[in-house]
Amino acid sequence: MKYTPIIGLEVHVELKTNSKMFCPCSADYFGQKPNTHTCPVCLGLPGALPYPNKKAVEWCVQIGLSLNCDIPLFSKFDRKNYFYPDLPKGYQISQYDKPFCINGHVILSTGKKIGITRVHMEEDTGKLIHETVNGKKASLIDFNRSGVPLVEIVTEPDFETAEEVKEYLQKLQQIVRYLGVSNADMEKGNMRLEPNISLKKQGQKGLPSYKVEVKNINSFSFVGKAIDYEIKRQEEILDSGKVPLQETRGFVEKTSSTASQRVKEEASDYRYFPEPDIPPIRWTNEKINGLKREIPELPDAKKTRFQKQFRIAEYDSEILTTDKNTADYFEEAVKAGKILSLTPKQIANYIINKKTDIESLLPAKLVEEIKNANTTVSVDDKTLNETIDKVLTENPKAVEDYKKGKQTAIMFLLGAVMRSLKVKADAEKIKAVLTAKLK
Amino acid sequence: MNNLNIKQAKEGLKNKKFSSVELTKACLGRIKKVDSKLNAFVTLTETKALEQAKLSDKAIKEGVELPLLGIPIAIKDNFSTKGIRTTASSIVLDDYIPPFDATVVEKLKSAGMVLLGKTNMDAWAHGSSTETSDYGASKNPWDIKRLPGGSSGGSAAAVAADETVAAIGSETAGSIRQPASWCGVVGLKPTYGRVSRYGVVAMGSSLDSPGPITKTVEDSAFILDILAGMDEFDATTSPNPKGKYLQNLNKDIKGVRVGISDQYFIKGIDKEVEKVVKTAIKDLEGMGAKIENINLFDPKYAIDVYTIIQRSEVSSNLARYDGIRYGFGRERFAEEAKRRIMFGTYALSSGYYDQYYNKAQQVRTEIVKDFEKAFNKVDVIIAPTSPSLALPLGATKDAAMFGEIADVLVEPSSIAGLAGINIPVGFSNLGLPVGMQIIGPQFSEALVLNVANMYELNTKNALWRSKKPNL
């Protein structure tokens, strides 16, 4: 390829705090009757003031710490001024030049390091609903989402392929779920993705002169499609000797393509200034260390530990640590399995192969089940002979096939015998008797 | 009865000399008689007030004791009042009825007040005259051809004219002290963060300070006892423990170091103002205060700093009135608000931020340091509140920076978030009140109120104190 893709990513993660970012309203807005989770603060009524949600701020810092960020001891909120009907104050409370977290990184499975520029805290907007009311087209506003805590995670333009982006997103999703700070459910809009893509000629120094941002993406696979489409589109433009426009494009699901939304000549002027309603935040090292200690073992570390401690394969370890509940379940099962002399490997295989429902089956029950599955019951010779004879009479075709030399037919007969016995009998023994009888 | 102060009204109610209904009716009667001349009120809540007074009388009979039980109070129209129209004197909010009470209102309600109504102000608190009010200017009770000052002009006029026992105002830079000065009443601007801003229609968010406007210093201390303290709905309120302001009054001021700065007797100051204030300083010296000359930054620097910071914040604070939610469009903003929005938007624009907003914040820090330095040498600083006496109606016409210049002597302390109070100290030859301000460090309300109160007690029998507006 003549060009190297330069891809950066902005991800918004909605936190699952009980209350909103700056008021006591419930932050659980999904599927609720419009404008029922509102108060003077999140409606931006005259005189109402924001009061920051401590939990949300701490969670934001923990996300940053989990992404290997530095936490500056001084931070503050700023106002981002712009007009939009879903923004009740005419500005969004966000962070501009002093975000909570800076200079982090994530390491992909290839060993490649993706830089995290910043992680900051802001508030969500309301939602516009375009409907026909009494036969007239109308735009309605639901403020239930207004003021829900959002964490924005911005990467350096370090990605080169859609696969790298997808892996990063999976890791990020896994981390926030491990932290228990967000459901990171794409369908509910808990995680919103905005890649920016440009191409540079092989060997070209510095960043390209333009950047295309793609919005409205609600799945990891669509991010991949949007990126692949953009790479191709921009390649064609560059090949024709032109430079792609600096613009914001939207992803079109139907055609897996992108379409121009608005052309950005310069960065918008949001007239940021320090939010006078919220005093700056000053951390102490003790406080940050305390937040660090509260962070649970994260997926990468857990995966490595499982491999070492339980001597299971990397692949198995990866599957077991995909989500924290499964990992915890596995560890408990290993503990319970010790008494029954089950190896972690046996338990891992069972959970992975049988796709155990960890919600309904207790780990103690699970290990019993595994133990039973591995223990054979001895069957007396009389019962065994009778059962085999019955199976042989009932399956003349299989018997004939075997006699003609079709070795696999014996497995079919063996299965039929095992089923008729209704207990877990020693398959080797039955096979031996069967073979003798068929001679 | 309406001319009573809080202390007297409380005594009367306690001793059953009169009922809250009678007291409330007396105030309402006075309002009916004189407010057509003064225009101090934007909204009168007569029915609600009488209902509340009745309830108060019942409670008093039952032995309930609350600090303001049955006492009529007027509140500036930028305080959100549940179920009562709150316009901030702008027709953008002409029919806005808030669903919630400002923390200050809630505290006064819990203390048992009877709310008489909402007082007139400069629209959005933009001004020092009430002439920018969309409901017409208020008039000065001492001369109805003159302005009461502003932005809390309605509150100051209502107190001066005995339409109410006491009132609440808010100050961004001067909006309590300057109208108190022009109307000859006491106006306390607490330290920024001492009294909650929650529910006060935001003007300059980093400066706004609600406070009382009263007939006596004691009443201001009494109201501050009710209003002060941390508020979980205002993150900028201070955890600094509140004082016992009323209890702390009447302490000897012998040896209290009073700083006087020549820079505050600016060029062009009204000679009568200068004379009366200097006499008051002499009085304080006679009471044992140590008067010391100090050097402060020329207050003119504060004008630019204040203008930039306040207008930047205004441009953002007024963005919510975008025509989508409050029924009326942006075309309802009057000239002054539009000018401030334009100015602030420009000052915050990319490329200008460092030059204006940032620079202003840097100078602000210098002003804070300048005061800190001064307060190493003195306990309080005393100066005229306003360089002029109440100006005639129409004075703000074609004077876009009227407020900033009229408030030059209160802006530095507002920018630094200090505690300050205006007290009346006499009259001009024409019978217009002269006000003096006492400024103290942050959270020094107890000290400032005590010095003010000692002056008031000491001049209790002065001839000028018996003067009343002739309406």
Short mmCIF file of N, CA and C in Angstrom, two decimals, chain A residues 24 39-41 43-52 76 78-79 81 83-91 141 143 269 271-279, chain B residues 80 93 96 99-100 192 197-202 205-206 230-236 312-313 316-317 319-322 324-326 330 345 348-350 353 357:
data_model
loop_
_atom_site.label_atom_id
_atom_site.label_comp_id
_atom_site.label_asym_id
_atom_site.label_seq_id
_atom_site.Cartn_x
_atom_site.Cartn_y
_atom_site.Cartn_z
N PRO A 24 -28.91 15.19 42.07
CA PRO A 24 -29.28 13.89 42.66
C PRO A 24 -30.22 13.04 41.81
N CYS A 39 -34.50 17.62 37.21
CA CYS A 39 -34.62 18.56 38.33
C CYS A 39 -34.10 19.92 37.84
N PRO A 40 -34.19 20.95 38.68
CA PRO A 40 -33.72 22.26 38.21
C PRO A 40 -32.29 22.23 37.67
N VAL A 41 -31.44 21.38 38.26
CA VAL A 41 -30.02 21.39 37.85
C VAL A 41 -29.85 20.83 36.44
N LEU A 43 -32.05 20.45 34.21
CA LEU A 43 -32.84 21.21 33.24
C LEU A 43 -32.20 22.58 33.00
N GLY A 44 -31.20 22.90 33.80
CA GLY A 44 -30.51 24.19 33.65
C GLY A 44 -31.41 25.37 33.97
N LEU A 45 -32.31 25.22 34.95
CA LEU A 45 -33.21 26.33 35.29
C LEU A 45 -32.41 27.50 35.87
N PRO A 46 -32.95 28.71 35.75
CA PRO A 46 -32.23 29.89 36.24
C PRO A 46 -31.83 29.72 37.71
N GLY A 47 -30.56 29.92 37.99
CA GLY A 47 -30.08 29.86 39.36
C GLY A 47 -29.61 28.50 39.84
N ALA A 48 -30.01 27.44 39.14
CA ALA A 48 -29.58 26.10 39.57
C ALA A 48 -28.07 25.96 39.34
N LEU A 49 -27.41 25.22 40.22
CA LEU A 49 -25.95 25.08 40.14
C LEU A 49 -25.55 23.61 40.13
N PRO A 50 -24.43 23.30 39.47
CA PRO A 50 -23.97 21.91 39.44
C PRO A 50 -23.21 21.57 40.72
N TYR A 51 -23.42 20.35 41.19
CA TYR A 51 -22.64 19.89 42.34
C TYR A 51 -22.03 18.55 41.96
N PRO A 52 -20.70 18.49 41.81
CA PRO A 52 -20.10 17.30 41.19
C PRO A 52 -20.29 16.01 41.99
N LYS A 76 -9.55 20.71 36.82
CA LYS A 76 -10.71 21.60 36.95
C LYS A 76 -11.72 21.28 35.86
N ASP A 78 -14.41 22.88 33.00
CA ASP A 78 -14.55 24.06 32.15
C ASP A 78 -15.92 24.05 31.49
N ARG A 79 -16.30 25.22 31.02
CA ARG A 79 -17.54 25.29 30.25
C ARG A 79 -17.21 25.26 28.76
N ASN A 81 -18.96 26.14 25.52
CA ASN A 81 -20.14 26.89 25.12
C ASN A 81 -20.56 26.59 23.69
N PHE A 83 -24.53 26.25 21.21
CA PHE A 83 -25.99 26.17 21.22
C PHE A 83 -26.45 24.87 20.61
N TYR A 84 -27.33 24.18 21.30
CA TYR A 84 -28.02 23.06 20.72
C TYR A 84 -29.24 22.81 21.59
N PRO A 85 -30.37 22.48 20.98
CA PRO A 85 -31.59 22.37 21.79
C PRO A 85 -31.50 21.34 22.91
N ASP A 86 -30.64 20.33 22.75
CA ASP A 86 -30.57 19.31 23.81
C ASP A 86 -29.63 19.70 24.95
N LEU A 87 -29.09 20.91 24.86
CA LEU A 87 -28.12 21.38 25.86
C LEU A 87 -28.78 22.50 26.67
N PRO A 88 -29.37 22.17 27.82
CA PRO A 88 -30.25 23.15 28.47
C PRO A 88 -29.56 24.40 29.00
N LYS A 89 -28.27 24.34 29.28
CA LYS A 89 -27.60 25.52 29.83
C LYS A 89 -26.95 26.38 28.74
N GLY A 90 -26.91 25.85 27.53
CA GLY A 90 -26.19 26.58 26.48
C GLY A 90 -24.69 26.33 26.56
N TYR A 91 -24.30 25.49 27.48
CA TYR A 91 -22.90 25.05 27.57
C TYR A 91 -22.90 23.68 28.22
N ILE A 141 -37.83 17.25 23.21
CA ILE A 141 -36.59 17.05 23.96
C ILE A 141 -36.87 16.25 25.22
N PHE A 143 -35.01 15.24 28.61
CA PHE A 143 -33.84 15.62 29.41
C PHE A 143 -33.43 14.55 30.42
N ASP A 269 -15.10 27.10 17.80
CA ASP A 269 -14.74 27.96 18.92
C ASP A 269 -15.76 27.76 20.03
N ARG A 271 -15.30 28.60 23.09
CA ARG A 271 -15.10 29.61 24.13
C ARG A 271 -15.01 28.98 25.53
N TYR A 272 -14.13 27.98 25.61
CA TYR A 272 -13.89 27.32 26.91
C TYR A 272 -13.44 28.35 27.94
N PHE A 273 -13.92 28.23 29.14
CA PHE A 273 -13.34 28.96 30.27
C PHE A 273 -13.65 28.18 31.54
N PRO A 274 -12.87 28.41 32.59
CA PRO A 274 -13.03 27.60 33.80
C PRO A 274 -14.45 27.72 34.36
N GLU A 275 -15.07 26.59 34.68
CA GLU A 275 -16.43 26.57 35.24
C GLU A 275 -16.42 27.27 36.61
N PRO A 276 -17.02 28.46 36.69
CA PRO A 276 -16.93 29.19 37.96
C PRO A 276 -17.77 28.56 39.07
N ASP A 277 -18.69 27.68 38.71
CA ASP A 277 -19.57 27.09 39.72
C ASP A 277 -18.95 25.89 40.45
N ILE A 278 -17.79 25.42 39.96
CA ILE A 278 -17.16 24.27 40.61
C ILE A 278 -15.70 24.61 40.92
N PRO A 279 -15.33 24.60 42.19
CA PRO A 279 -13.93 24.90 42.51
C PRO A 279 -13.00 23.85 41.89
N SER B 80 -34.83 32.66 43.00
CA SER B 80 -35.87 31.74 42.56
C SER B 80 -36.83 31.49 43.71
N LEU B 93 -38.01 36.49 30.99
CA LEU B 93 -38.60 35.59 31.98
C LEU B 93 -39.93 36.14 32.50
N TYR B 96 -42.10 33.41 33.88
CA TYR B 96 -41.41 32.23 34.40
C TYR B 96 -41.76 32.03 35.89
N PRO B 99 -40.08 26.15 39.75
CA PRO B 99 -40.58 25.04 40.57
C PRO B 99 -39.74 24.83 41.83
N PHE B 100 -38.83 25.74 42.11
CA PHE B 100 -37.97 25.52 43.29
C PHE B 100 -37.56 26.83 43.94
N TYR B 192 -17.54 35.98 49.23
CA TYR B 192 -17.99 35.04 48.20
C TYR B 192 -17.92 33.62 48.78
N ARG B 197 -25.40 30.56 46.56
CA ARG B 197 -25.92 31.19 45.34
C ARG B 197 -26.98 30.31 44.69
N TYR B 198 -27.23 29.13 45.25
CA TYR B 198 -28.15 28.21 44.59
C TYR B 198 -29.53 28.86 44.45
N GLY B 199 -29.99 28.95 43.21
CA GLY B 199 -31.29 29.54 42.94
C GLY B 199 -31.25 31.04 42.69
N VAL B 200 -30.07 31.63 42.68
CA VAL B 200 -29.96 33.04 42.33
C VAL B 200 -29.61 33.10 40.83
N VAL B 201 -30.45 33.74 40.05
CA VAL B 201 -30.22 33.82 38.60
C VAL B 201 -28.80 34.34 38.39
N ALA B 202 -27.98 33.53 37.76
CA ALA B 202 -26.54 33.81 37.74
C ALA B 202 -26.21 35.05 36.91
N SER B 205 -20.82 34.52 37.95
CA SER B 205 -20.86 33.38 38.88
C SER B 205 -19.70 33.34 39.88
N SER B 206 -18.56 33.88 39.48
CA SER B 206 -17.43 33.81 40.41
C SER B 206 -17.43 34.98 41.38
N MET B 230 -22.48 26.41 54.59
CA MET B 230 -22.25 25.58 53.43
C MET B 230 -23.58 25.05 52.88
N ASP B 231 -23.65 24.90 51.57
CA ASP B 231 -24.87 24.39 50.94
C ASP B 231 -24.48 23.26 50.01
N GLU B 232 -25.10 22.12 50.17
CA GLU B 232 -24.72 20.98 49.32
C GLU B 232 -25.11 21.21 47.87
N PHE B 233 -25.91 22.25 47.61
CA PHE B 233 -26.27 22.53 46.23
C PHE B 233 -25.41 23.62 45.60
N ASP B 234 -24.48 24.17 46.36
CA ASP B 234 -23.57 25.16 45.80
C ASP B 234 -22.15 24.76 46.17
N ALA B 235 -21.43 24.24 45.17
CA ALA B 235 -20.09 23.71 45.41
C ALA B 235 -19.10 24.80 45.78
N THR B 236 -19.48 26.08 45.56
CA THR B 236 -18.55 27.16 45.88
C THR B 236 -18.79 27.74 47.27
N SER B 312 -17.70 37.92 30.56
CA SER B 312 -17.43 36.58 30.03
C SER B 312 -18.40 35.58 30.65
N GLU B 313 -18.54 35.67 31.97
CA GLU B 313 -19.45 34.75 32.66
C GLU B 313 -20.90 35.01 32.25
N SER B 316 -21.97 33.40 28.97
CA SER B 316 -22.23 31.97 29.10
C SER B 316 -23.51 31.72 29.92
N ASN B 317 -23.68 32.50 30.99
CA ASN B 317 -24.85 32.30 31.86
C ASN B 317 -26.17 32.61 31.16
N ALA B 319 -26.76 32.11 28.01
CA ALA B 319 -26.92 31.28 26.81
C ALA B 319 -28.16 30.40 26.90
N ARG B 320 -28.58 30.07 28.12
CA ARG B 320 -29.71 29.15 28.27
C ARG B 320 -31.03 29.79 27.85
N TYR B 321 -31.07 31.11 27.79
CA TYR B 321 -32.32 31.76 27.39
C TYR B 321 -32.33 31.88 25.86
N ASP B 322 -32.37 30.71 25.23
CA ASP B 322 -32.17 30.66 23.78
C ASP B 322 -33.49 30.61 23.02
N ILE B 324 -35.85 28.45 23.43
CA ILE B 324 -36.43 27.11 23.32
C ILE B 324 -37.29 26.76 24.53
N ARG B 325 -36.85 27.18 25.71
CA ARG B 325 -37.53 26.70 26.91
C ARG B 325 -38.36 27.71 27.71
N TYR B 326 -38.09 28.98 27.60
CA TYR B 326 -38.78 29.91 28.51
C TYR B 326 -39.89 30.72 27.85
N ARG B 330 -34.79 35.40 22.16
CA ARG B 330 -33.67 36.25 22.54
C ARG B 330 -33.88 37.72 22.19
N THR B 345 -18.69 37.27 24.83
CA THR B 345 -18.45 36.28 23.79
C THR B 345 -17.14 36.59 23.08
N LEU B 348 -14.03 35.80 25.25
CA LEU B 348 -13.72 34.37 25.42
C LEU B 348 -13.33 33.69 24.12
N SER B 349 -13.46 34.42 23.01
CA SER B 349 -13.22 33.79 21.71
C SER B 349 -11.76 33.36 21.57
N SER B 350 -11.60 32.30 20.79
CA SER B 350 -10.27 31.74 20.63
C SER B 350 -9.34 32.81 20.04
N TYR B 353 -8.77 34.87 24.34
CA TYR B 353 -8.91 34.38 25.71
C TYR B 353 -7.72 34.79 26.58
N TYR B 357 -9.49 37.29 29.15
CA TYR B 357 -9.94 36.56 30.35
C TYR B 357 -8.76 36.14 31.22
#
